[in-house]
Coordinates of C-alpha atoms and ligand atoms in Angstrom, one line a residue:
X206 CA -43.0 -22.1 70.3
X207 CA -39.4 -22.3 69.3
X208 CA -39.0 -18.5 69.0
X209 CA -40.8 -17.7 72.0
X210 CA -38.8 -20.1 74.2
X211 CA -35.9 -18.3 72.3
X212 CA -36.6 -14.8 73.3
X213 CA -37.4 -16.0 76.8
X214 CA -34.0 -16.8 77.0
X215 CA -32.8 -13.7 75.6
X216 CA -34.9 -11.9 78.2
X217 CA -33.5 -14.2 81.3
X218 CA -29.9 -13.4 79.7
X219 CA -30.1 -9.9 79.0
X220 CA -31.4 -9.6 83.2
X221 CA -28.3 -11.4 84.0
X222 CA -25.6 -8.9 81.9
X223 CA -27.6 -6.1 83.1
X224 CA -27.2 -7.7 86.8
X225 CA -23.5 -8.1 85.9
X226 CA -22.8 -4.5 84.9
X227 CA -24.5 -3.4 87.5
X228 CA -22.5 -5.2 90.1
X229 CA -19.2 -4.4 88.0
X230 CA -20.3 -0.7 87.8
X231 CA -20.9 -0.3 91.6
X232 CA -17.4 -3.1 92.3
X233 CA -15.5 0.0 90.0
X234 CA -17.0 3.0 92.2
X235 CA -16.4 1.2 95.2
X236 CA -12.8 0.0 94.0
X237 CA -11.9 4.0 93.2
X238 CA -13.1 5.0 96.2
X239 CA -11.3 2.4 98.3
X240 CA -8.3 3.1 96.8
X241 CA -7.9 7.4 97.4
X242 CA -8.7 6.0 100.7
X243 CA -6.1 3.9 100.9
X244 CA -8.5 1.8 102.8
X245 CA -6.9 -2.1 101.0
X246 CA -3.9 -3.9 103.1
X247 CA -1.2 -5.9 103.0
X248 CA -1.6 -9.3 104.4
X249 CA 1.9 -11.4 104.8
X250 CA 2.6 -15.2 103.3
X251 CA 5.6 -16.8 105.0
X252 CA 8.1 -18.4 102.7
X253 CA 10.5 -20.7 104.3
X254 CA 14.3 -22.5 103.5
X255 CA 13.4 -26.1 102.8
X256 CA 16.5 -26.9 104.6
X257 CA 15.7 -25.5 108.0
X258 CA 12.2 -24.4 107.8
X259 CA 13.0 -21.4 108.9
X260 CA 11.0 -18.0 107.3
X261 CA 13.6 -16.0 105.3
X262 CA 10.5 -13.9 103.5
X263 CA 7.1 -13.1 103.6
X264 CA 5.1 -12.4 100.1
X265 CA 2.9 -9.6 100.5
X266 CA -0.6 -9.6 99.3
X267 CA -3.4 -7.1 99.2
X268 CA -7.0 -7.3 101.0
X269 CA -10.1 -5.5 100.4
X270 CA -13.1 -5.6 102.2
X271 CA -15.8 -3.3 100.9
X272 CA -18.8 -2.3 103.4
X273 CA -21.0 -3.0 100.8
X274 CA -19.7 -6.1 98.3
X275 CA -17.8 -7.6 101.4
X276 CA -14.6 -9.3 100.7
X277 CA -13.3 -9.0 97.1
X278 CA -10.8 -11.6 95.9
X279 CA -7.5 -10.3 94.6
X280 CA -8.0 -12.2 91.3
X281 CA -11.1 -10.3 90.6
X282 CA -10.0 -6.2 91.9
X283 CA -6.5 -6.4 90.8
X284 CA -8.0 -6.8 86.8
X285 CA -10.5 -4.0 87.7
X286 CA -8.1 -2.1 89.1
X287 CA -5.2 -2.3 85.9
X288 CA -8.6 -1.8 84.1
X289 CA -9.5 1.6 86.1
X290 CA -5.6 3.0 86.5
X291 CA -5.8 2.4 89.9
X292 CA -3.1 -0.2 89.9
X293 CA -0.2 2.3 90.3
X294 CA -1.5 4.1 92.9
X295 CA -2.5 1.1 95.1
X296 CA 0.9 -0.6 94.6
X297 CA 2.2 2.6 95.8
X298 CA 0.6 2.1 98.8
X299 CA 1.0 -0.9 99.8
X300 CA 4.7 -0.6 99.0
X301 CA 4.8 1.9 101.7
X302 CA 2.8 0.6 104.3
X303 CA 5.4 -2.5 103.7
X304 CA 8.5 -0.2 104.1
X305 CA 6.9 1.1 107.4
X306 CA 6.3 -2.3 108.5
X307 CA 9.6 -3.6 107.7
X308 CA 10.8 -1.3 109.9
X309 CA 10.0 -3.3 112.7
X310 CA 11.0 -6.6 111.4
X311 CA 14.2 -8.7 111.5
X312 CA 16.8 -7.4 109.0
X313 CA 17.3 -10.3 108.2
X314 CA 13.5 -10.4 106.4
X315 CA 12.8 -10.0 102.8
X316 CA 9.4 -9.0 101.3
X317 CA 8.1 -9.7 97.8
X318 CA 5.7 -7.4 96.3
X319 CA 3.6 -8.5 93.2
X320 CA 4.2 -5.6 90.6
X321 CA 1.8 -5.4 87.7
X322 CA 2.1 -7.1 84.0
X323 CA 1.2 -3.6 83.3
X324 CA 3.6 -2.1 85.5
X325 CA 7.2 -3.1 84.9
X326 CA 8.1 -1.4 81.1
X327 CA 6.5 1.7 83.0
X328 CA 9.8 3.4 83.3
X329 CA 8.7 6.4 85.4
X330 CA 6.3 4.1 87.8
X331 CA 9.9 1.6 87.9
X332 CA 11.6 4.9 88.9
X333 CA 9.0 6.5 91.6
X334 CA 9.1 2.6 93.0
X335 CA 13.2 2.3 93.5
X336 CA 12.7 6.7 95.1
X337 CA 10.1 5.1 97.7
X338 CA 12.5 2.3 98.4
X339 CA 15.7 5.1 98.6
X340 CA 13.9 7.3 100.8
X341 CA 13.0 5.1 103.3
X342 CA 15.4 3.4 105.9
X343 CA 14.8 -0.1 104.9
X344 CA 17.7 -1.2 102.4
X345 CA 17.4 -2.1 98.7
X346 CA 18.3 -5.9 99.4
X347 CA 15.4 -6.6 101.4
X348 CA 12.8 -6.5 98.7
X349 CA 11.9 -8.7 95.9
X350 CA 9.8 -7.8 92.9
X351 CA 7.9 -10.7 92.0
X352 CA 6.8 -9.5 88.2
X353 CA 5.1 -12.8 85.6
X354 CA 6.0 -13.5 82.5
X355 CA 2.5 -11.8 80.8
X356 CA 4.5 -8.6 82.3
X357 CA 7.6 -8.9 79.9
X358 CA 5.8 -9.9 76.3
X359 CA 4.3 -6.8 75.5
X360 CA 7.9 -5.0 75.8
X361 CA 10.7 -7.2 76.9
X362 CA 13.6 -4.5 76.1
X363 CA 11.7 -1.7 78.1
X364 CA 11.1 -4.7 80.6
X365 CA 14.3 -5.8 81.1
X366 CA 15.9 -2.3 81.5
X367 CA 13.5 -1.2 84.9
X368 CA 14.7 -5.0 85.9
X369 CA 17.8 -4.2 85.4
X370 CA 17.9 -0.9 87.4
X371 CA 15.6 -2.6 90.0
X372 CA 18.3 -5.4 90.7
X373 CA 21.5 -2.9 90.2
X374 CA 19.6 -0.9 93.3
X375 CA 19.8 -4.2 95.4
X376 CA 16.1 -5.6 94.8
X377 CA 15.9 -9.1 93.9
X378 CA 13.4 -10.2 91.0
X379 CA 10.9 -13.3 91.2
X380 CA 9.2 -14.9 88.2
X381 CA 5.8 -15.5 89.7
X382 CA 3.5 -18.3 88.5
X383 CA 6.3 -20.2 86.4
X384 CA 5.3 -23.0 84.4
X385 CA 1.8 -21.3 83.4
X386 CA 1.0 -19.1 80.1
X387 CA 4.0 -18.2 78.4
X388 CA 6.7 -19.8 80.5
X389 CA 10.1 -19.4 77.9
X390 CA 13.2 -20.4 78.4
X391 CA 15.0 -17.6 76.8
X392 CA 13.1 -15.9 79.7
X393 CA 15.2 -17.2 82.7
X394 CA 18.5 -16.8 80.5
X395 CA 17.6 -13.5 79.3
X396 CA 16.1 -11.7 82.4
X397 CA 17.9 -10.2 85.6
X398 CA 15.7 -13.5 87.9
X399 CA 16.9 -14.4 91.4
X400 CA 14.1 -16.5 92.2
X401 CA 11.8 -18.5 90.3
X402 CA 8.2 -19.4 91.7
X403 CA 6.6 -22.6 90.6
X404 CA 3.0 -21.9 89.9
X405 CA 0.6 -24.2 92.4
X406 CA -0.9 -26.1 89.5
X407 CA 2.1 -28.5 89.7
X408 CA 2.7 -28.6 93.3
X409 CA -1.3 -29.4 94.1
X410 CA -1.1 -33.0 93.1
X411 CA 2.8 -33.5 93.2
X412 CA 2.3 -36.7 95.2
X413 CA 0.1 -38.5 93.4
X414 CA 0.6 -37.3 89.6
X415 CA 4.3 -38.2 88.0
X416 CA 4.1 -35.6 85.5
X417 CA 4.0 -32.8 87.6
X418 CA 6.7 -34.4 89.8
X419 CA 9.1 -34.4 86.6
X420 CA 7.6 -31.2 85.3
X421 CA 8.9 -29.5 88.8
X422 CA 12.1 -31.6 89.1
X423 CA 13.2 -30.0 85.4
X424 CA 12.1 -26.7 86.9
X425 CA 14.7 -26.9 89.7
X426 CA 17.2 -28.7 87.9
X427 CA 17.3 -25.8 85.1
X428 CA 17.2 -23.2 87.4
X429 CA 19.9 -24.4 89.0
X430 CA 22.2 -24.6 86.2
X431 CA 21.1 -20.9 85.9
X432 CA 21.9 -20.1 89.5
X433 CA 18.4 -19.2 90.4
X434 CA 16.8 -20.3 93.3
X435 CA 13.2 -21.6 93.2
X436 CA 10.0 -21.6 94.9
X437 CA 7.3 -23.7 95.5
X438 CA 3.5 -22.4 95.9
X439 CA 0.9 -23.4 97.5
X440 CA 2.4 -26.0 99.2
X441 CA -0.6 -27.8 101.4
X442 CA 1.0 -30.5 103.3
X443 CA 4.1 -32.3 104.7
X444 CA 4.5 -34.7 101.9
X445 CA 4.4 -32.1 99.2
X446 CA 7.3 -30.5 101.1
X447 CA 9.3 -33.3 101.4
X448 CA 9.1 -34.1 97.9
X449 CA 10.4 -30.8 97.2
X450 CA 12.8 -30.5 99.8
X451 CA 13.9 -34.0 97.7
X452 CA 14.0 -32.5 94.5
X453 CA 16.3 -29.7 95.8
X454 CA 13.4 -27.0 95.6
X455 CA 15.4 -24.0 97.9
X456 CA 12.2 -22.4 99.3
X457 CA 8.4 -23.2 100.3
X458 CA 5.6 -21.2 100.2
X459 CA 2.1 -22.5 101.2
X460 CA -1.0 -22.8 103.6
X461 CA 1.6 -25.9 105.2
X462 CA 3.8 -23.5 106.6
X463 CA 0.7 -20.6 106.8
X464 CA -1.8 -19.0 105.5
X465 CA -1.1 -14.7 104.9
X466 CA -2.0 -12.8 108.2
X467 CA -2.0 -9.4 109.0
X468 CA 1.2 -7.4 109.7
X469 CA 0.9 -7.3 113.3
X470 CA 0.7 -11.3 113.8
X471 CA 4.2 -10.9 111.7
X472 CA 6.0 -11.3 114.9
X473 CA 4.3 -14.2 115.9
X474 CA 4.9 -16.4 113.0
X475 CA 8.7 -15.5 113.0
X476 CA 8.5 -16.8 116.9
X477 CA 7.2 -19.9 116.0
X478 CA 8.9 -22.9 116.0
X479 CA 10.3 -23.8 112.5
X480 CA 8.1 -25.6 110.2
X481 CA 9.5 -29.3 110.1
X482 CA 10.2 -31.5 106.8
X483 CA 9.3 -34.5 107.5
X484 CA 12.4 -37.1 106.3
X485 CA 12.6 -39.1 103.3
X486 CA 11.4 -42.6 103.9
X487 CA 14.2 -44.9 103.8
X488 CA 14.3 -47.8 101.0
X489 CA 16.8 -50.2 102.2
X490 CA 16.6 -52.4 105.5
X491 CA 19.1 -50.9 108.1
X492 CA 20.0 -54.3 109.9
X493 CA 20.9 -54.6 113.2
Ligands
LIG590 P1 0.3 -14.8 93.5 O1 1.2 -13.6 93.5 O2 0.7 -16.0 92.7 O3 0.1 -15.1 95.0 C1 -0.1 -16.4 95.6 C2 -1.6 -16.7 95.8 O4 -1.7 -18.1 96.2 C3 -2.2 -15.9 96.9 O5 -3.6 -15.7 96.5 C4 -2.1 -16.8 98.1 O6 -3.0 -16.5 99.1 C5 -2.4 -18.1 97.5 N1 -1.9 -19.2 98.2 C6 -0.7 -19.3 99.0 N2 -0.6 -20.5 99.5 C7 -1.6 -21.3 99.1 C8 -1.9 -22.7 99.3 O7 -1.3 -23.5 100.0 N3 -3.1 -23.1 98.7 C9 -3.9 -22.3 97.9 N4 -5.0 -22.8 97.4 N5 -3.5 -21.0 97.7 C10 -2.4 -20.5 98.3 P2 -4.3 -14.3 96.7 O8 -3.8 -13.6 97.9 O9 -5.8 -14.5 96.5 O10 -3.8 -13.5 95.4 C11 -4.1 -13.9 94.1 C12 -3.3 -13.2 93.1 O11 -3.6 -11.8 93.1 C13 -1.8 -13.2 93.4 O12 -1.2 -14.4 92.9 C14 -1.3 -12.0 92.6 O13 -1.2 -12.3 91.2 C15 -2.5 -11.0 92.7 N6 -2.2 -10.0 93.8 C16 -2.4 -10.1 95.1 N7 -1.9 -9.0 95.8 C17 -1.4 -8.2 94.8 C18 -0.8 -6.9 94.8 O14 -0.6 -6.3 95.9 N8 -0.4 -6.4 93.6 C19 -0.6 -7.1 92.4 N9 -0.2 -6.5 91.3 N10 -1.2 -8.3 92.4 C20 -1.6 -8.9 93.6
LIG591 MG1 3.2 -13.4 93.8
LIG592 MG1 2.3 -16.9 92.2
LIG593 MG1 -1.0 -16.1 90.8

């Protein structure tokens, strides 16, 4: 009885990994051709001053819908595609889709592009990335690299030289996800960082949870003794963003402000009234 009920199993679980490699195998060939298509996007996050709510940037984040699978999260085709070698060739893309965009955006408008953990030792890929921004008409200073810290272990020398050149071409660097995995301080005192981003784990219950609140209050305070500015992700509502605005957090980022859209409603976000903060509740009785 035991056995049987055993091998059953085995049988119901060996039908599920063959199900799963199937749908891997046919997420891969779809994912390959996809990409010598060029056929994923760029979708736009605003990130806003704190201050004035105003958008100084916009992270930029891939999309792929497949005909077939449908809509395939980032978290899930991004491994595949590092997995594949696809990943340099699709960041090449949408790094010059971006450029064009930019084009016919506000000068004042930064983008961050999310560069690869496997990417940024890759001193040639560094290279061809700095020669597409070069050759195109949108200056250096307008573009962040937003690189994790996963990124750096494997090689932190190698790392920190393509940061290096990166930054001395004009392009600001971002720490994305801080305060998750391997999250170091010799890190922010040993890399080229302009911004730091504060991972949404600790922003999500911010109101309610103390920890987190003085987890991202030593965040700020650290970074800036360091001079680096900071960002909050995934910020969801006012509160959130008035605690932050409180704890001297420089820039928001977050379905609050808006969720990423499409390059062409670009222009309509940045003509939108700014996103207010709402003000700090006072504590003492103003009498009258
Ligand atoms: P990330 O770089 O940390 O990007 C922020 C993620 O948080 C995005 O997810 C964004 O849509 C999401 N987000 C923003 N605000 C909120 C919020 O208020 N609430 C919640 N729940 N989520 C929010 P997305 O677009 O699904 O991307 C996931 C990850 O995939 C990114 O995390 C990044 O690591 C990776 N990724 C996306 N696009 C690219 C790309 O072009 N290249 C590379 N190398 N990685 C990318
Ligand atoms: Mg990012
Ligand atoms: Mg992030
Ligand atoms: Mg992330």
């Amino acid at each position: 009885h035991g056995s049987a009920e055993g091998s059953n199993r085995c049988v119901v679980f060996n039908r599920e990994l063959e199900r799963l490699r199937a749908w891997q195998s046919q997420l891969e060939q779809a994912l390959r051709r996809a990409v010598s298509q060029a056929a994923l996007y760029p979708v736009y996050q605003p990130i806003i001053g704190s201050d004035t709510g105003e958008i100084i940037a916009f992270e930029c984040l891939c999309r792929w819908t497949d005909p077939n699978l449908g809509v395939v999260p980032p978290d899930v085709f991004i491994k595949h595609a590092e997995k594949l070698g696809l990943i340099q060739a699709l960041t090449k893309q949408i790094l010059t889709r971006t450029l064009e965009n930019m084009r016919l955006w506000p000068g004042s408008l930064k983008v961050s592009i999310n560069i690869s953990a496997t990417d940024v030792a890759d001193k040639a890929f560094m290279e061809e990335l700095l020669r597409l921004v070069a050759g195109s008409s949108v200056p250096a200073n307008r573009l962040i690299f937003e690189i994790t810290e996963t990124a750096v272990l494997s090689d932190f020398t190698g790392s920190r030289r393509q940061l290096d050149a990166a930054r001395r071409s004009g392009i600001e660097i971002a720490l994305d996800d801080f305060g998750t995995g391997f999250s170091s301080m010799s890190h922010l005192h040993q890399l080229p960082l302009d911004k730091v981003k504060i991972d949404r784990r600790f922003i999500t219950d911010l109101a309610e949870d103390e920890t987190s609140r003085n987890i991202v209050s030593g965040i700020i305070s650290l970074c800036g003794n360091l001079c680096i500015a900071c960002v909050a992700e995934g910020v969801e509502n006012a509160e959130q963003m008035r605690i932050l605005r409180d704890l001297g957090c420089t820039y928001i980022q977050g379905y609050h402000v808006a969720r990423p859209v499409p390059a062409e409603d670009v222009h309509g976000l940045i003509a939108r009234p700014a996103t207010p903060c709402p003000t700090t509740k006072q504590t003492t009785l103003m009498s009258s």
